[in-house]
Short mmCIF file of C-alpha atoms in Angstrom, two decimals:
data_model
loop_
_atom_site.label_atom_id
_atom_site.label_comp_id
_atom_site.label_asym_id
_atom_site.label_seq_id
_atom_site.Cartn_x
_atom_site.Cartn_y
_atom_site.Cartn_z
CA MET A 8 0.00 0.00 0.00
CA ARG A 9 1.29 3.44 -0.92
CA LYS A 10 2.18 5.76 1.90
CA VAL A 11 0.33 9.08 2.13
CA ALA A 12 1.91 12.52 2.48
CA LEU A 13 -0.02 15.61 3.54
CA ILE A 14 1.56 18.86 2.36
CA THR A 15 0.15 22.14 3.63
CA ALA A 16 0.01 25.28 1.44
CA SER A 17 0.56 23.19 -1.67
CA ALA A 18 -0.79 25.54 -4.34
CA SER A 19 2.39 27.58 -4.83
CA GLY A 20 5.93 28.22 -3.66
CA LEU A 21 8.28 25.69 -2.11
CA ALA A 22 5.45 23.21 -1.48
CA VAL A 23 5.07 22.73 -5.26
CA ALA A 24 8.64 21.43 -5.40
CA PHE A 25 7.99 19.24 -2.34
CA SER A 26 4.82 17.83 -3.90
CA ARG A 27 6.52 17.06 -7.19
CA GLN A 28 9.38 15.25 -5.45
CA LEU A 29 7.14 13.12 -3.24
CA ALA A 30 4.92 12.24 -6.20
CA GLN A 31 8.04 11.17 -8.08
CA ASP A 32 8.96 9.06 -5.04
CA GLY A 33 5.61 7.28 -5.32
CA PHE A 34 3.58 8.72 -2.44
CA ASN A 35 -0.12 9.50 -2.62
CA LEU A 36 -0.62 13.16 -1.79
CA VAL A 37 -2.99 15.42 0.07
CA LEU A 38 -2.65 18.91 -1.35
CA ASN A 39 -3.94 21.81 0.70
CA TYR A 40 -4.83 25.34 -0.30
CA ARG A 41 -6.39 28.35 1.39
CA LYS A 42 -7.64 30.38 -1.60
CA ASN A 43 -5.93 29.13 -4.77
CA LYS A 44 -8.20 26.18 -5.57
CA SER A 45 -7.49 26.18 -9.30
CA GLY A 46 -3.73 26.19 -8.80
CA CYS A 47 -3.90 23.30 -6.38
CA GLU A 48 -6.22 21.26 -8.61
CA GLN A 49 -4.00 21.86 -11.63
CA LEU A 50 -0.97 20.67 -9.67
CA ALA A 51 -2.86 17.57 -8.56
CA GLN A 52 -3.88 16.73 -12.13
CA THR A 53 -0.33 17.16 -13.38
CA LEU A 54 1.13 14.92 -10.68
CA GLU A 55 -1.51 12.23 -11.17
CA HIS A 56 -0.86 12.21 -14.91
CA HIS A 57 2.94 12.07 -14.71
CA TYR A 58 3.40 9.79 -11.70
CA ALA A 59 0.21 7.66 -11.58
CA ILE A 60 -0.54 8.53 -7.97
CA ASP A 61 -3.76 9.37 -6.16
CA THR A 62 -4.32 12.86 -4.78
CA LEU A 63 -6.81 14.61 -2.55
CA VAL A 64 -7.24 18.38 -2.81
CA HIS A 65 -8.72 20.05 0.26
CA GLN A 66 -9.22 23.65 1.35
CA ALA A 67 -8.07 24.65 4.83
CA ASP A 68 -6.95 27.91 6.39
CA MET A 69 -4.01 27.11 8.67
CA THR A 70 -5.05 29.84 11.11
CA GLN A 71 -8.38 28.08 11.77
CA LYS A 72 -8.57 25.06 14.08
CA GLN A 73 -11.78 23.74 12.53
CA ASP A 74 -10.30 23.85 9.01
CA ILE A 75 -7.21 21.95 10.14
CA GLU A 76 -9.20 19.24 11.85
CA GLN A 77 -11.49 18.85 8.83
CA LEU A 78 -8.43 18.52 6.58
CA VAL A 79 -7.08 15.65 8.65
CA ASP A 80 -10.49 13.98 8.92
CA ALA A 81 -11.00 14.20 5.14
CA THR A 82 -7.57 12.65 4.58
CA LYS A 83 -8.32 9.80 6.96
CA GLU A 84 -11.66 9.16 5.24
CA HIS A 85 -10.13 9.19 1.74
CA PHE A 86 -6.87 7.31 2.34
CA GLY A 87 -7.30 5.73 5.75
CA ARG A 88 -3.86 6.86 6.88
CA ILE A 89 -1.31 9.69 7.05
CA ASP A 90 2.36 8.70 7.04
CA ILE A 91 4.10 11.97 6.26
CA LEU A 92 3.36 15.59 7.18
CA ILE A 93 5.19 18.39 5.40
CA HIS A 94 4.02 21.54 7.16
CA SER A 95 5.12 24.20 4.69
CA ALA A 96 2.39 26.75 5.40
CA GLY A 97 3.89 29.89 6.90
CA PRO A 98 2.07 33.23 6.67
CA PHE A 99 4.44 36.19 6.48
CA ILE A 100 3.92 39.96 6.67
CA PHE A 101 6.16 41.60 4.08
CA GLN A 102 5.71 45.12 5.42
CA ARG A 103 8.54 46.05 7.79
CA LYS A 104 7.05 46.69 11.23
CA ARG A 105 8.41 47.25 14.70
CA LEU A 106 6.91 45.08 17.43
CA THR A 107 4.88 48.01 18.74
CA GLU A 108 3.28 48.53 15.33
CA TYR A 109 1.66 45.09 15.06
CA ALA A 110 -2.11 44.97 15.33
CA ASP A 111 -3.65 42.22 17.44
CA HIS A 112 -4.97 40.37 14.39
CA GLU A 113 -1.56 40.50 12.66
CA TRP A 114 0.20 39.03 15.69
CA GLY A 115 -2.49 36.39 15.97
CA GLU A 116 -2.22 35.41 12.31
CA MET A 117 1.54 34.94 12.57
CA ILE A 118 1.38 32.85 15.74
CA ASP A 119 -1.67 30.83 14.66
CA GLY A 120 -0.51 30.19 11.10
CA ASN A 121 3.11 29.34 11.90
CA LEU A 122 2.97 27.73 15.35
CA THR A 123 -0.52 26.90 16.62
CA SER A 124 -1.37 25.24 13.30
CA ALA A 125 1.45 22.76 13.91
CA PHE A 126 0.05 21.93 17.35
CA TYR A 127 -3.37 21.10 15.89
CA LEU A 128 -1.86 19.11 13.02
CA PHE A 129 0.52 17.15 15.26
CA ARG A 130 -2.21 16.39 17.80
CA LYS A 131 -4.50 14.97 15.11
CA ILE A 132 -1.96 13.23 12.89
CA ILE A 133 0.52 11.61 15.29
CA PRO A 134 -2.09 9.15 16.69
CA LEU A 135 -2.71 8.05 13.07
CA MET A 136 1.02 7.38 12.58
CA ARG A 137 1.64 5.40 15.77
CA PRO A 138 -0.19 2.17 14.83
CA HIS A 139 2.07 1.81 11.76
CA GLY A 140 5.27 2.32 13.73
CA PHE A 141 6.25 4.90 11.16
CA GLY A 142 5.83 8.64 10.68
CA ARG A 143 7.73 11.53 9.21
CA ILE A 144 7.19 15.19 10.11
CA VAL A 145 9.05 18.05 8.40
CA THR A 146 8.57 21.71 9.28
CA ILE A 147 10.07 24.82 7.69
CA GLY A 148 12.19 27.40 9.53
CA PHE A 149 14.66 30.14 8.68
CA ASP A 150 18.40 30.77 8.86
CA ARG A 151 20.01 30.35 12.32
CA ILE A 152 16.66 29.51 13.94
CA GLU A 153 18.41 27.09 16.31
CA GLN A 154 20.04 30.14 17.93
CA ALA A 155 16.67 31.85 18.54
CA PRO A 156 18.00 34.96 16.78
CA GLY A 157 16.34 38.32 16.75
CA TRP A 158 14.97 39.39 13.36
CA GLY A 159 14.34 43.10 13.14
CA TYR A 160 10.90 44.12 11.87
CA ARG A 161 9.82 40.46 11.69
CA SER A 162 9.15 39.87 15.39
CA ALA A 163 5.88 37.95 15.15
CA TYR A 164 7.05 35.63 12.38
CA ALA A 165 10.42 35.00 14.03
CA ALA A 166 8.88 34.28 17.44
CA ALA A 167 6.39 31.83 15.96
CA LYS A 168 8.99 29.97 13.91
CA VAL A 169 11.44 29.71 16.82
CA GLY A 170 8.59 28.21 18.85
CA LEU A 171 7.93 25.79 16.00
CA ALA A 172 11.60 24.71 16.07
CA SER A 173 11.29 23.81 19.75
CA LEU A 174 7.98 22.04 19.16
CA THR A 175 9.49 20.01 16.31
CA LYS A 176 12.42 18.90 18.46
CA THR A 177 10.08 18.04 21.32
CA VAL A 178 7.93 15.82 19.12
CA ALA A 179 11.11 14.06 17.98
CA ILE A 180 11.88 13.18 21.61
CA GLU A 181 8.37 12.14 22.58
CA GLU A 182 7.64 10.02 19.49
CA ARG A 183 10.96 8.30 18.78
CA GLU A 184 9.74 5.09 20.41
CA ASN A 185 6.90 5.03 17.89
CA GLY A 186 9.15 5.26 14.83
CA ILE A 187 8.11 8.86 14.18
CA THR A 188 10.77 11.40 13.26
CA ALA A 189 10.48 15.18 13.24
CA ASN A 190 12.94 17.59 11.63
CA MET A 191 12.99 21.20 10.48
CA ILE A 192 14.64 22.39 7.29
CA CYS A 193 15.72 26.01 6.84
CA PRO A 194 15.94 27.34 3.30
CA GLY A 195 18.23 30.01 1.97
CA ASP A 196 17.00 33.21 0.37
CA ILE A 197 14.92 31.52 -2.35
CA ARG A 198 12.60 33.87 -4.19
CA GLY A 199 10.15 33.98 -7.08
CA ALA A 200 10.16 31.18 -9.62
CA LYS A 201 13.13 29.51 -7.91
CA LYS A 202 10.84 28.34 -5.11
CA GLU A 203 9.08 25.89 -7.43
CA ALA A 204 12.09 25.09 -9.60
CA PRO A 205 13.55 21.56 -9.67
CA MET A 206 17.26 20.96 -9.23
CA PRO A 207 19.20 21.31 -12.50
CA LEU A 208 19.47 17.99 -14.32
CA LEU A 209 23.17 18.68 -14.81
CA GLN A 210 24.77 19.91 -11.61
CA MET A 211 26.59 23.17 -12.34
CA GLU A 212 30.18 23.71 -11.41
CA GLY A 213 31.09 26.43 -8.97
CA TYR A 214 28.54 28.37 -6.97
CA ARG A 215 24.79 28.43 -7.54
CA THR A 216 21.95 29.60 -5.37
CA PRO A 217 19.55 26.94 -4.01
CA VAL A 218 16.11 26.31 -5.49
CA GLY A 219 13.02 24.57 -4.16
CA GLY A 220 14.19 21.30 -5.67
CA ASP A 221 17.21 21.28 -3.36
CA LEU A 222 14.97 21.36 -0.30
CA ALA A 223 12.72 18.75 -1.88
CA ALA A 224 15.69 16.42 -2.27
CA MET A 225 16.40 16.72 1.45
CA ILE A 226 12.77 15.98 2.25
CA SER A 227 12.93 12.96 -0.06
CA PHE A 228 15.70 11.57 2.14
CA LEU A 229 14.11 12.50 5.48
CA VAL A 230 10.90 10.61 4.74
CA LYS A 231 12.66 7.37 3.81
CA PRO A 232 12.71 4.42 6.26
CA GLU A 233 16.51 4.62 6.18
CA ALA A 234 16.32 8.05 7.86
CA ARG A 235 14.82 6.65 11.06
CA PHE A 236 17.68 7.94 13.21
CA VAL A 237 17.68 11.42 11.68
CA THR A 238 15.32 13.21 14.02
CA GLY A 239 15.15 16.32 16.17
CA ASN A 240 17.42 18.20 13.79
CA ILE A 241 17.46 21.74 12.41
CA LEU A 242 18.87 21.34 8.91
CA SER A 243 20.18 24.43 7.15
CA LEU A 244 20.13 24.51 3.34
CA THR A 245 21.53 28.00 2.85
CA ASN A 246 24.79 27.04 1.10
CA GLY A 247 26.62 28.88 3.87
CA GLU A 248 24.90 32.19 3.13
CA ASP A 249 24.18 34.47 6.09
CA VAL A 250 20.54 34.97 5.11
CA LEU A 251 19.56 37.06 8.11
CA GLY A 252 22.69 39.14 7.60
CA HIS A 253 21.16 40.38 4.35
CA TYR A 254 18.54 42.24 6.34
CA ASP A 255 19.24 45.34 8.44
CA SER A 256 22.90 44.46 8.83
CA GLY A 257 23.99 48.05 9.18
CA LYS A 258 26.87 47.47 6.78
CA LYS A 259 27.71 49.78 3.94
CA GLU A 260 26.55 48.66 0.55
CA VAL A 261 28.95 46.64 -1.57
CA PHE A 262 29.25 47.76 -5.17
CA ASP A 263 30.66 45.73 -8.03
CA PRO A 264 33.52 47.48 -9.83
CA ILE A 265 31.83 46.60 -13.10
CA ALA A 266 28.35 45.44 -14.10
CA PHE A 267 27.73 43.03 -16.96
CA GLU A 268 24.50 43.22 -18.92
CA ILE A 269 22.58 40.07 -19.85
CA GLY A 270 23.82 38.85 -23.21
CA THR A 271 27.38 40.12 -22.64
CA MET A 272 30.23 37.82 -23.66
CA VAL A 273 32.74 37.42 -20.81
CA TYR A 274 35.88 35.43 -20.14
CA VAL A 275 35.33 33.00 -17.25
CA LEU A 276 38.59 32.63 -15.35
CA PRO A 277 37.83 29.27 -13.60
CA TRP A 278 36.87 27.77 -16.97
CA ASN A 279 39.49 29.48 -19.13
CA LYS A 280 36.86 30.03 -21.78
CA VAL A 281 34.34 32.54 -23.10
CA ALA A 282 30.70 32.38 -22.01
CA THR A 283 27.50 34.43 -22.22
CA VAL A 284 25.89 36.20 -19.26
CA THR A 285 22.30 34.90 -19.02
CA ASP A 286 21.19 36.25 -15.65
CA ARG A 287 22.27 38.51 -12.78
CA LEU A 288 21.27 38.22 -9.13
CA ASP A 289 21.83 41.41 -7.12
CA ARG A 290 22.37 40.78 -3.41
CA VAL A 291 22.36 43.14 -0.44
CA ASN A 292 25.89 43.66 0.92
CA ARG A 293 27.22 40.97 -1.40
CA ARG A 294 28.73 40.80 -4.85
CA SER A 295 26.19 40.22 -7.60
CA LEU A 296 25.99 36.67 -8.94
CA TYR A 297 26.18 36.27 -12.70
CA THR A 298 24.86 33.15 -14.40
CA VAL A 299 27.03 32.37 -17.41
CA GLN A 300 26.50 29.72 -20.03
CA THR A 301 28.34 27.94 -22.80
CA ALA A 302 27.06 25.21 -25.09
CA ASP A 303 27.71 22.57 -22.43
CA GLN A 304 28.20 24.41 -19.12
CA GLU A 305 26.29 26.74 -16.83
CA ALA A 306 27.27 28.18 -13.46
CA GLN A 307 27.20 31.31 -11.31
CA PHE A 308 30.21 33.53 -10.63
CA THR A 309 30.96 36.89 -9.08
CA VAL A 310 32.46 39.75 -11.05
CA ASP A 311 35.90 38.89 -9.63
CA GLN A 312 35.83 35.63 -11.60
CA LEU A 313 34.84 37.22 -14.89
CA GLU A 314 36.68 39.48 -17.31
CA GLU A 315 35.18 41.79 -19.89
CA LEU A 316 36.13 40.99 -23.47
CA THR A 317 37.84 43.85 -25.22
#
């Protein structure tokens, strides 16, 4: 019998990459959305077609206890089991606000959506995992969360996620005798289309920024039976980047001595060959990253590793 994975907030973002990976691994999926029904249904149809799995699409607002409980009940009725929970829902307020500027409902949404939702999910799902002697729980955090760092202008989100880290580690302790693991993964600064992007088929040389597929590959390992002793961990997938340091660091801006436009031909020093600039990623207090490409290679380099052709 196929195992069943429930993935919250599945309609867009990182959860799309997670869903695609777990479908590829052969799991039946429960895909959850709050508002984007069409996006979630389209994803379900695509995964069913490509990987011959069964899916259940269900609406639930992760800030509402009743919605969460109905989601779990619907999953139990449809599949009869839940083996894996990927709790990727995480409401976030993009507007920079000091703690004193948060309205009551904003604070409540951050705590309920990021922390209390996990409590309700864990309380309902863990008893369904225990009889099988197997369960996998994965939550999502942020850079350096194991240090309980301060995050300026993101107080509510940071407080909720740090609480979730502790809750995840606590579940790992309490449920280890039942074969249930719980881990948190912390992504780097992944934005836009890169959240849903798979890993490149051909691994690029040199540096590249992570994409959703990189996190999905880690989840693919964590949910395997062979990962039974990997539990209670905070796993950072930032490629060594100081993600929080990009925000409000107080440092002076770093400027590249030269800027290459997309389409420019450059000499790539590590390759000893000419390549074309296909993309540029500007980073706060960091050198820009240039994606360069030849007929058979693609990678990212800083301006220090590139020379302008004269």
